[in-house]
Amino acid sequence: MTRYLGLYFTRIGFSVATALIGVFFALPLVWFIFAPFNPRAELGLSIPEPFSLTNFEAVFQNGFAMRGLWNSLVQSVGGVILVGAGATLASYALSRSPIPGKSVITYILLLFSSVVSGSAAMVPIFLIINGIGLIDTQIAVILVFAGGLLPTAMFILRDFIDSIPKSYEESAMVAGASPVQAFFDVALPVIRPGIVVVVVWAFVSIWGSFLIPFILLRSSEKMPASVAIYSFYSEAGTPIVTLLAAYSLLYSLPVVILYLLVSWKFGFRFFGGIKA
Amino acid sequence: MASIRFKSITKKFGEFVAVEDLNLEMNDGEFVCLLGPSGCGKTTTLRMIAGLETPTSGQLLIGDREVTFLHPKDRKISMVFQDYALYPHMNLADNIAYPLKVRGEAEAKRHARAREVADVLKIGHLMERMPSQISGGQQQRTSLARALVYPSEVYLFDEPLSNLDAKLRLEARGFLNHLQRDMGMTAVYVTHDQAEAMALATRVAVMDAGKVVQYAPPMEVYRRPATTFVANFVGSPPMNLLPVEAMIADGALHLKADRVSVAPLPVSRAVAAALNGNSKLTLGVRPEHLSIARGGEANAITGQLFANENMGPEKLVTLERDDAARFTARIFTDDVIALESTVTLGFSSEHIHLFDPAGARLPMDGEPA
Ligand SMILES: Nc1ncnc2c1ncn2[C@@H]1O[C@H](COP(=O)(O)OP(=O)(O)O)[C@@H](O)[C@H]1O
Ligand SMILES: [Mg+2]
């Protein structure tokens, strides 16, 4: 009997503990949702009273911040297109061709990429971009992001493509398709779930990055949102919480929309092919 | 339809020789089965015909075209893959019609043709389904339909029935046989199942370790297996093999082994040559040629009863000898057989096969070598 009672209390204790942890993690999110609508927002948590959109009005009137969102979109979409297309073609080739030592190639690239996208390489990257005269261009940001993300994207996708039987393309070719036709008709649709995962991951990575655009760009009208967000800090470095909260919410919306879109359209699955 | 010719084809993967110096001719309208154990190079051979592997050396001809290095799409072939390779993102109609789509056929026309073939294969009502929504047997027929939807010179099959359960496999096998009679197609069919090869082939190429060890019509392979390997591979259960001491005396061949009696046999030229300075041969008897000895048989073998299996219309009686070698008899009776612990099986001289120490068949006189 006492044993069951003990078990009972253990269960209750466990549930309470997990609930507390949950609340702890939920608090910032709750702030994140409420604060933008609170004209007197502070760092503390409070229900907006009155519920107002004045914060958003102020943000929308800030041209630098608005252009930042647009720039983020340009840089992220540009980077995602490069990473998506590059990684698909490269990993398909790596998976299907009999190049000796192809795993080694991928691993070496992967190793370097963690250096490239890390802050250690910022000085050489700056010098290279400066050398080819691309400083203060969106292209530079897109290229550096693509270079940094491609190896990991290739690594993920190659693993995915390796798990797809070659017989799909082989049967297409036997049926009369050229390698290019076989790729677009048969391989690409089957690989698509993997590409979607890579694309979402690349988008989120670029969308949230601060350092690379901060270093490579100079003119304020090219800065992405991750940099522009600093325009809501006062000269002294204290955040203007009301505006910051509203902007943060806007800043996070594209990512949320992307996730919703993808899970509605494709469903987030990785391995296991396509279910009809 | 077209013939296929392999001229000294060798295929290596690195240092590993998967197919060695293959010379085969398959006639127009023939249904050739490549039969052999797993890993003997059957699929590699088939894939070279398809153009999915390139020979390391040698020449391959389809009809009178040399195709050794030709891309698969230009070979006018159809292939059924072991895993069916149905495109998971297309419904059955699009799957079956894909070869026509590649050839630029309009959608209405290719779907009509796909439907025609699908109806013959009894999957016409499933055209809107996705491959993941149909059974294994239906998937198999879909891949078959895709191979049949356009006219090809050569049809290739890589163990197309191996993923089906036993009953469906028999049904599909019968259908393929019917199809072959109907269309007279040139087909190369890979299998490790000797019964499938027997049932379907006009000729069987038995392969072992990258080489063809016998290439002959199925009944020839069954009646006169070229080697002990073939004897052991074809037939169910396979041929019983027993090492024997052989000597020629009084113009007759005497075979001796423990608890075995064999009547003297005529000495064929091949046997005489094989016994030159040698006294070991292998004796082979098929299970269906053995019977429970009633006394008075010309030839008999004795051992301990090992198993007595009831198969319905037939019984499998297996005896074990002192050296643990086993001999199985396949007895066609629906009576229950009661047996003592010691069993003697009898057989007649005309059913004896002889092999030399290297395993090659020793033809009797009058038999084609
Ligand atoms: N792409 C390949 N690379 C290396 N070895 C291979 C390759 N394909 C087949 N092999 C080897 O060649 C041999 C014959 O293979 P395969 O033709 O598939 O045999 P089977 O179809 O008779 O079972 C096997 O030992 C296999 O491991
Ligand atoms: Mg095989």
PDB file of C-alpha atoms and ligand atoms in Angstrom, chain B residues 13 16 18 37-44, ligand 1:
ATOM      1  CA  PHE B  13      34.366  -4.069 -59.864  1.00  0.00           C
ATOM      2  CA  PHE B  16      36.730  -8.247 -58.137  1.00  0.00           C
ATOM      3  CA  ALA B  18      31.850 -10.267 -61.210  1.00  0.00           C
ATOM      4  CA  PRO B  37      23.036 -18.610 -56.325  1.00  0.00           C
ATOM      5  CA  SER B  38      23.128 -15.104 -54.882  1.00  0.00           C
ATOM      6  CA  GLY B  39      26.245 -13.163 -55.868  1.00  0.00           C
ATOM      7  CA  CYS B  40      27.121 -15.217 -58.950  1.00  0.00           C
ATOM      8  CA  GLY B  41      26.807 -12.254 -61.327  1.00  0.00           C
ATOM      9  CA  LYS B  42      23.277 -12.631 -62.734  1.00  0.00           C
ATOM     10  CA  THR B  43      22.141  -9.091 -62.027  1.00  0.00           C
ATOM     11  CA  THR B  44      25.421  -7.678 -63.305  1.00  0.00           C
TER      12      THR B  44
HETATM   13  N1  LIG C   1      28.486  -1.838 -57.990  1.00  0.00           N
HETATM   14  C1  LIG C   1      29.194  -2.853 -57.475  1.00  0.00           C
HETATM   15  N2  LIG C   1      30.368  -2.638 -56.855  1.00  0.00           N
HETATM   16  C2  LIG C   1      31.088  -3.653 -56.361  1.00  0.00           C
HETATM   17  N3  LIG C   1      30.726  -4.945 -56.386  1.00  0.00           N
HETATM   18  C3  LIG C   1      29.558  -5.236 -56.971  1.00  0.00           C
HETATM   19  C4  LIG C   1      28.732  -4.221 -57.546  1.00  0.00           C
HETATM   20  N4  LIG C   1      27.629  -4.810 -58.060  1.00  0.00           N
HETATM   21  C5  LIG C   1      27.768  -6.138 -57.821  1.00  0.00           C
HETATM   22  N5  LIG C   1      28.924  -6.401 -57.177  1.00  0.00           N
HETATM   23  C6  LIG C   1      29.419  -7.724 -56.778  1.00  0.00           C
HETATM   24  O1  LIG C   1      29.403  -8.559 -57.908  1.00  0.00           O
HETATM   25  C7  LIG C   1      28.941  -9.843 -57.558  1.00  0.00           C
HETATM   26  C8  LIG C   1      27.785 -10.236 -58.432  1.00  0.00           C
HETATM   27  O2  LIG C   1      26.694  -9.415 -58.094  1.00  0.00           O
HETATM   28  P1  LIG C   1      25.277  -9.615 -58.742  1.00  0.00           P
HETATM   29  O3  LIG C   1      25.412  -9.606 -60.218  1.00  0.00           O
HETATM   30  O4  LIG C   1      24.383  -8.606 -58.140  1.00  0.00           O
HETATM   31  O5  LIG C   1      24.877 -11.062 -58.233  1.00  0.00           O
HETATM   32  P2  LIG C   1      23.497 -11.832 -58.312  1.00  0.00           P
HETATM   33  O6  LIG C   1      22.507 -10.968 -59.013  1.00  0.00           O
HETATM   34  O7  LIG C   1      23.810 -13.092 -59.053  1.00  0.00           O
HETATM   35  O8  LIG C   1      23.113 -12.132 -56.908  1.00  0.00           O
HETATM   36  C9  LIG C   1      28.593  -9.813 -56.078  1.00  0.00           C
HETATM   37  O9  LIG C   1      29.635 -10.403 -55.366  1.00  0.00           O
HETATM   38  C10 LIG C   1      28.493  -8.352 -55.775  1.00  0.00           C
HETATM   39  O10 LIG C   1      28.920  -8.098 -54.461  1.00  0.00           O
END
